[in-house]
């Protein structure tokens, strides 16, 4: 396999590369991402003397030659080297040794090549982005037939070239070719054994031999232990409350309540038979949804997969329960499954947001009662989804006026909220057992004057960055502008009213003034807000 590769490189690549560098004294050469092409800059440097040769080149006084290595899955677990060359001298035979000295007389050539690439900074966790030859040709501007032929010729004989290996790392490929030595080398270099490819498979899922399987399982356990220790240390130095306050203005009581409950769950001080359930109460635009998103980001690092949002206003009718868990047998949509059960099957530890839960039909609340009580949900097909490790957050605008009325008292006594004031409002849920499944009822208070000033300033900074980035315009303002815009706050719309106020009073005037400002001009604009 390697002799075939070397002959092809020498035949098609060597002369083109030599001619190219001779003609252009200064040129940056970068290997494109995983396109199997025969162009002059696609070449492989797999040689025993690679390290010494590169060092010799770097020491040459008349040639400024630097190199950067990076791993790309290629011919099994073989990696490519991208060379960034800045040639100020003549291109001579010393450079060609990189290609001419390839040797494949023994089975350790590939192992030494991989070890050398890793030693020189190759990334063992870089994934393969090759999908299909038609897509690759369209994205990169190559001829489709050329890409297909190159794929068939250059892809490893040990692997099925027709399969999709998108997202596979070097560790995936090393496991696929069942090379324990390369697996160990990659793991020692920091390869992540928990990375999943596009099909959701980790390297251990492709194991053939018991030896490689044991190595991967041990590495995965050790990797998870180190990862958990780092995350615990990071949480200790940077508590959840502090993280949440970076993104949410105000709501000290809500942040402290949620953070304390999440911390208890992380440390094992919670009922393992029941999921964690919150009810967020407060007016619109007050930070309820944002807090749920930030909790998902904190727990899972990937909110796209770990944050599920269900708009409960879509479930106001009784028959729409079927959309929630799936249609029963014999009904349309039975094979598709429910919207919630399908997402929970993919991410059983997700943070699930039931937005405006007070609008849902009572039968939907019955389904949620099973979910909160037992930590599982049965779909229309009869399959049970276990989600005891999930976090469920319901939001509601109920009692927002009462909360606003008693905001000052609630702000002073955040830890001793008089829940009796809101009991009548919460009776909308129609059953005490439903309320009994809620771990924490969290109250979101209207913004104070100082918090409104922070909101306005944050919004102004955002648009100032946009103006400078897109229009080369620098915006400045004084405290009077902040005070005037803060006066536009509407307790019923929360932060959205501030954004609206900034958009109406700032954007419109700037757009009008921009017609009278040309490039290079410095002007002072006074807005009568």
C-alpha atoms as one frame of an Amber mdcrd trajectory, in Angstrom:
protein
   0.000   0.000   0.000   2.758   2.433   0.957   4.953   1.635  -2.038   1.983
   2.367  -4.285   1.429   5.653  -2.489   5.104   6.588  -2.746   5.269   5.838
  -6.473   2.184   7.950  -7.109   3.602  10.837  -5.070   6.935  10.695  -6.898
   5.292  10.380 -10.313   2.546  13.015 -10.097   3.522  15.339  -7.292   7.281
  15.700  -7.116   7.894  17.420 -10.439   4.891  19.718 -10.057   5.891  20.738
  -6.551   9.537  21.352  -7.543   8.542  23.455 -10.568   6.020  25.416  -8.527
   8.454  26.411  -5.788  11.183  27.303  -8.289   8.868  29.608 -10.177   7.532
  31.378  -7.078  10.153  32.492  -4.584   7.648  33.214  -1.810   4.602  31.040
  -1.411   2.404  29.633   1.334   1.452  26.007   0.807  -1.429  24.657   2.861
  -3.000  21.242   2.487  -6.780  21.596   1.914  -9.144  19.764   4.226  -9.484
  16.147   3.194  -9.877  16.420  -0.588  -8.265  13.441  -2.261  -6.758  15.277
  -5.218  -3.638  14.939  -7.365  -2.743  18.655  -7.290   0.845  19.627  -6.541
   0.235  20.640  -2.932  -1.289  17.273  -1.898   1.616  15.138  -0.830   2.565
  12.941   2.072   5.846  13.081   3.986   6.233   9.653   5.495   9.964   9.004
   5.999  12.237   7.727   8.702  14.592  10.710   8.508  11.817  13.329   8.425
  12.752  14.968  11.714  16.457  15.303  10.920  15.780  16.577   7.408  13.387
  19.267   8.607  15.865  20.385  11.254  18.573  20.643   8.617  16.315  22.781
   6.462  15.500  25.064   9.364  19.206  25.597  10.012  19.904  26.756   6.449
  20.814  30.411   6.478  19.727  31.228   2.950  16.287  29.676   3.288  13.515
  30.761   5.643  11.547  27.542   5.925   9.004  26.881   8.659   6.628  23.981
   8.977   3.397  23.170  10.743   2.072  19.647  11.154  -1.510  18.589  11.590
  -3.275  15.245  11.513  -5.742  14.331   8.809  -7.034  10.724   8.632  -5.579
   9.342   5.406  -4.704   5.803   4.273  -5.740   4.173   7.508  -4.449   6.325
  10.334  -1.745   7.931   8.215  -1.605  11.692   8.685  -0.668  14.454   6.271
   1.720  17.285   6.881   0.916  20.780   5.695   4.062  22.732   4.966   4.032
  26.491   5.240   7.097  27.504   3.267   8.616  30.940   2.808  11.490  30.258
   0.436  13.948  33.110   0.078  16.730  30.983  -1.400  17.008  28.408  -4.155
  15.049  25.189  -4.032  17.550  22.321  -4.122  17.835  18.603  -3.563  17.751
  18.898   0.231  14.065  19.730   0.055  13.355  16.732  -2.161  14.735  14.319
   0.416  11.430  14.728   2.227   9.741  12.796  -0.565  12.565  10.626  -1.843
  13.501   9.032   1.485  10.188   7.209   1.961  10.729   3.651   3.144   8.231
   0.919   3.803  10.434  -2.109   4.251   9.062  -2.962   7.690   5.760  -2.735
   9.516   6.936  -0.029  11.897   7.148   2.698   9.231   3.594   3.889   9.784
   4.014   3.809  13.557   7.180   5.918  13.404   5.525   8.342  10.998   2.518
   8.832  13.270   4.726   9.253  16.351   6.816  11.831  14.508   3.766  13.760
  13.360   2.402  13.822  16.900   5.768  14.933  18.233   5.732  17.876  15.843
   2.343  19.141  16.966  -0.210  17.116  15.001  -3.740  17.259  16.395  -4.929
  13.693  17.101  -8.524  14.873  17.575  -8.978  16.433  14.137 -11.986  14.873
  12.416 -12.422  13.739   8.826 -14.800  16.021   6.934 -15.080  13.928   3.779
 -18.752  13.196   3.088 -19.445  12.349  -0.554 -17.426  12.987  -3.677 -20.192
  15.126  -5.233 -20.481  17.327  -2.149 -16.705  17.635  -1.823 -16.346  18.596
  -5.468 -19.051  21.246  -5.190 -17.725  22.719  -1.944 -14.071  22.889  -3.003
 -14.443  23.565  -6.721 -12.961  20.268  -7.967 -14.116  18.059 -10.790 -16.470
  15.412  -9.379 -14.960  12.569 -11.421 -11.478  13.572 -10.336 -12.455  13.486
  -6.663 -14.181  10.113  -7.031 -11.192   8.515  -8.796  -8.764   9.985  -6.302
 -10.883   8.639  -3.450 -10.910   5.148  -4.959  -7.183   5.191  -5.670  -5.893
   6.816  -2.501  -8.194   5.485   0.211  -6.878   2.610   2.283  -7.500  -0.889
   0.975  -8.298  -1.948   4.539 -11.400   0.264   4.680 -14.592   0.415   2.644
 -14.145   3.498   0.476 -17.890   3.694  -0.151 -18.675   4.230   3.529 -18.958
   7.629   5.155 -16.199   8.367   7.652 -17.232  11.939   8.431 -16.163  12.967
  11.914 -13.757  10.055  12.347 -10.537  10.987  14.116  -7.133   9.373  13.776
  -8.092   7.155  16.719 -11.167   5.888  14.857  -8.969   4.940  11.897  -6.337
   3.289  14.090  -9.050   1.117  15.650 -10.538   0.310  12.257  -7.207  -1.044
  10.987  -6.735  -2.783  14.367  -3.282  -1.352  15.117  -2.756  -1.400  18.893
   0.621   0.370  18.715  -0.826   3.399  16.920  -3.819   3.424  19.274  -1.444
   3.664  22.238   0.636   6.356  20.537  -2.442   8.464  19.837  -3.782   8.045
  23.373  -0.426   9.042  24.862  -0.508  12.158  22.661  -3.856  13.218  24.104
  -6.361  11.640  21.713  -9.885  11.822  23.089 -11.450   8.314  23.119 -14.915
   9.774  23.779 -15.243  11.738  20.517 -18.115  10.508  18.368 -18.168  10.585
  14.583 -21.097  11.762  12.479 -22.866   8.454  13.059 -22.565   8.836  16.821
 -19.938   6.101  17.221 -16.858   6.293  19.422 -13.596   4.506  18.544 -14.431
   1.690  20.967 -17.523   0.870  18.893 -15.265  -0.301  16.030 -13.016  -2.548
  18.120 -12.165  -5.965  16.654  -9.565  -7.382  19.061  -9.707  -7.797  22.824
  -6.300  -6.153  23.216  -7.359  -2.875  21.597 -10.703  -3.014  23.413  -9.026
  -3.194  26.815  -6.667  -0.342  25.949  -9.563   1.869  24.844 -11.779   1.097
  27.840  -8.965   1.879  30.266  -8.147   5.082  28.395 -11.804   6.133  28.314
 -12.210   5.603  32.064  -9.015   7.497  32.788  -9.996  10.287  30.406 -13.393
  10.683  32.075 -11.809  10.761  35.533  -9.360  13.473  34.490 -12.129  15.400
  32.750 -14.405  15.254  35.796 -11.558  16.354  38.065 -10.806  19.330  35.812
 -14.472  20.297  35.638 -14.810  20.029  39.415 -11.763  22.233  39.905 -13.103
  24.702  37.358 -16.483  24.806  39.107 -14.763  25.389  42.436 -12.787  28.332
  41.075 -15.654  29.667  38.983 -19.010  28.862  40.679 -22.246  28.549  38.740
 -23.641  31.741  40.287 -20.708  33.697  38.915 -21.113  32.163  35.461 -24.821
  32.918  35.306 -24.342  36.539  36.371 -22.139  37.075  33.315 -25.152  36.580
  31.061 -28.112  37.552  33.239 -28.610  40.992  34.752 -30.299  41.072  38.134
 -32.356  38.129  39.400 -30.019  37.418  42.327 -32.607  35.295  44.140 -33.462
  33.215  41.061 -29.808  32.601  40.212 -28.931  31.549  43.761 -31.923  29.211
  44.009 -31.218  27.458  40.696 -27.460  27.248  41.287 -27.953  25.701  44.731
 -30.315  23.039  43.353 -27.980  22.187  40.460 -25.019  21.968  42.837 -26.905
  19.551  45.080 -27.646  17.400  42.040 -23.998  17.424  40.926 -22.817  16.346
  44.371 -25.378  13.555  44.684 -27.620  15.225  47.271 -30.901  14.635  45.469
 -33.485  11.936  44.888 -32.054   9.720  42.147 -35.494   8.309  41.346 -36.900
  11.690  40.316 -35.622  14.352  37.913 -34.977  17.927  38.990 -38.022  20.138
  38.251 -38.271  23.951  38.362 -41.152  26.360  37.858 -40.024  29.842  36.753
 -42.601  32.574  37.432 -42.341  36.143  36.190 -43.239  38.535  33.403 -42.044
  38.232  29.819 -38.490  39.254  28.925 -37.203  38.917  32.467 -34.541  36.223
  31.897 -36.374  32.929  32.458 -35.454  31.339  29.128 -31.913  32.705  29.188
 -31.296  31.207  32.622 -32.449  27.795  31.367 -30.102  28.044  28.362 -27.134
  28.982  30.521 -27.776  26.049  32.865 -27.763  23.727  29.826 -24.510  25.273
  28.586 -22.916  24.884  32.003 -23.891  21.234  32.384 -23.334  19.928  28.876
 -21.066  22.394  27.011 -23.144  21.766  23.874 -26.535  23.471  24.288 -27.622
  22.570  20.750 -27.981  18.933  21.766 -28.568  19.328  25.484 -31.238  22.058
  25.451 -34.774  21.125  24.411 -37.400  23.856  24.151 -41.076  23.006  23.942
 -43.537  25.830  23.229 -46.546  24.728  25.253 -48.867  27.148  23.452 -48.838
  24.533  20.670 -50.495  22.004  23.001 -53.679  23.820  23.992 -56.042  21.196
  22.558 -56.633  17.701  23.858 -55.780  15.932  20.603 -52.370  17.596  20.537
 -51.180  15.274  23.283 -50.332  12.918  20.405 -47.732  15.405  19.157 -46.134
  15.319  22.579 -45.581  11.569  22.950 -46.529  10.247  19.502 -49.685   8.871
  17.932 -51.043   5.484  19.081 -50.940   2.466  16.711 -53.189   2.800  13.689
 -53.110   6.589  13.604 -51.269   8.910  11.240 -47.759   9.722  12.421 -47.393
   6.628  14.590 -44.003   5.753  13.063 -42.632   9.269  13.548 -42.804   9.315
  17.350 -43.540  12.242  19.635 -41.730  15.559  19.575 -40.625  15.286  23.201
 -39.980  11.538  23.378 -37.865  11.640  20.225 -35.629  14.410  21.576 -35.335
  12.827  25.020 -34.282   9.549  23.419 -31.393  11.366  21.743 -30.454  13.398
  24.852 -31.781  11.754  28.052 -29.749  14.152  30.256 -30.904  17.326  28.530
 -32.290  20.498  30.063 -35.930  20.617  28.900 -37.788  23.942  28.861 -41.596
  23.887  28.827 -42.266  27.479  27.823 -45.583  29.046  28.898 -46.729  25.812
  30.497 -49.923  27.464  31.786 -51.275  27.424  28.209 -51.041  23.643  27.866
 -54.126  21.421  27.989 -54.701  19.592  31.322 -54.149  16.238  29.596 -50.649
  17.383  28.668 -50.047  18.178  32.326 -51.072  14.592  33.109 -48.319  13.337
  30.822 -45.872  15.702  32.502 -46.954  14.383  35.908 -45.687  10.929  34.936
 -42.514  12.522  33.620 -41.804  14.431  36.833 -42.886  11.647  39.184 -41.140
   8.618  37.685 -38.479  10.180  35.487 -39.668   8.268  32.464 -42.071   8.718
  29.578 -43.872   6.142  27.450 -44.359   7.073  23.806 -47.109   6.058  21.392
 -45.182   2.937  20.397 -45.033   1.695  23.966 -41.318   2.382  24.333 -40.180
   3.898  27.617 -37.698   6.757  27.681 -35.699   6.950  30.918 -34.819  10.568
  31.728 -34.213  10.667  35.491 -30.995  12.611  34.924 -32.731  15.350  32.920
 -33.639  18.781  34.302 -37.134  20.072  33.548 -37.908  23.785  33.691 -41.412
  25.196  33.275 -41.991  28.898  32.682 -45.180  30.862  33.211 -46.368  34.462
  33.223 -48.925  33.634  35.908 -48.782  35.868  38.980 -46.409  38.271  37.198
 -48.514  41.252  38.277 -48.582  40.045  41.880 -44.828  39.465  41.798 -44.307
  42.976  40.422 -46.562  44.405  43.124 -44.503  42.797  45.878 -41.147  43.150
  44.087 -39.541  45.304  46.766 -40.500  42.906  49.537 -39.406  39.890  47.499
 -36.081  41.543  46.733 -35.446  42.139  50.438 -36.581  38.664  51.469 -35.438
  36.534  48.535 -34.964  33.471  50.724 -38.312  33.784  52.535 -40.855  34.331
  49.795 -44.457  34.346  50.876 -45.776  31.733  48.463 -49.297  32.044  49.838
 -49.814  35.226  47.839 -49.567  33.208  44.643 -51.399  30.045  45.647 -54.574
  31.095  43.871 -52.701  31.739  40.654 -50.886  28.406  40.784 -54.202  26.558
  41.114 -54.349  26.805  37.330 -52.427  23.545  37.337 -55.536  21.992  38.894
 -53.871  19.425  41.112 -51.782  19.455  44.240 -49.838  16.365  43.168 -48.520
  18.287  40.153 -47.224  21.132  42.316 -45.814  18.548  44.713 -43.467  17.253
  42.005 -41.814  20.681  41.598 -38.506  20.949  43.461 -38.200  24.736  43.317
 -40.616  27.548  42.431 -38.396  30.419  41.296 -39.640  34.017  41.177 -38.223
  36.486  38.644 -38.583  40.088  39.777 -38.968  43.244  37.662 -35.717  45.112
  37.018 -34.590  47.793  39.437 -33.361  51.177  38.187 -29.694  50.203  38.439
 -30.370  46.959  36.565 -32.160  48.890  33.822 -29.078  51.089  33.414 -26.949
  47.962  33.017 -29.366  46.597  30.409 -29.286  49.825  28.405 -25.489  50.050
  28.593 -25.129  46.427  27.484 -27.437  47.018  24.522 -25.596  50.216  23.540
 -22.242  48.420  23.680 -23.629  45.685  21.452 -24.729  48.124  18.767 -21.547
  50.144  19.147 -19.522  47.041  18.255 -21.793  46.347  15.288 -21.504  49.937
  14.041 -17.713  49.873  14.222 -17.447  46.426  12.660 -19.900  46.859   9.787
 -19.918  50.617   9.165 -16.579  51.806  10.589 -18.561  54.110  12.857 -17.683
  54.762  16.496 -20.551  55.489  18.882 -20.165  57.342  22.177 -22.805  58.330
  24.711 -23.135  59.860  28.164 -25.146  58.867  31.221 -28.097  61.044  30.177
 -28.690  58.791  27.169 -28.763  55.748  29.440 -31.273  57.376  31.774 -33.577
  58.459  28.947 -33.581  55.027  27.309 -34.162  53.345  30.672 -37.366  55.369
  31.031 -38.823  53.312  28.179 -38.944  50.182  30.344 -42.295  48.395  30.407
 -42.710  45.919  33.246 -44.947  43.695  31.097 -42.296  43.209  28.378 -39.115
  43.230  30.437 -35.795  43.529  28.616 -37.561  43.433  25.250 -38.939  46.909
  25.905 -35.373  48.198  26.425 -34.207  46.651  23.153 -37.185  48.194  21.393
 -36.423  51.596  22.906 -32.804  51.465  21.745 -33.781  50.304  18.280 -36.387
  53.012  17.742 -34.525  55.963  19.247 -30.990  55.089  18.190 -31.092  53.155
  14.950 -33.499  55.402  13.107 -31.584  58.582  13.890 -28.224  57.041  13.008
 -29.548  55.728   9.704 -30.771  59.207   8.819 -27.477  60.829   9.817 -25.415
  58.232   7.918 -26.590  59.705   4.617 -24.699  62.907   5.403 -21.482  61.250
   6.595 -18.797  60.076   4.188 -15.653  57.990   4.590 -12.908  59.620   6.644
 -15.210  62.241   8.086 -15.312  62.906  11.836 -18.596  64.258  13.121 -20.449
  64.780  16.370 -24.063  63.676  16.375 -26.473  64.893  19.047 -29.696  62.936
  19.290 -32.783  64.436  20.865 -34.270  61.354  22.445
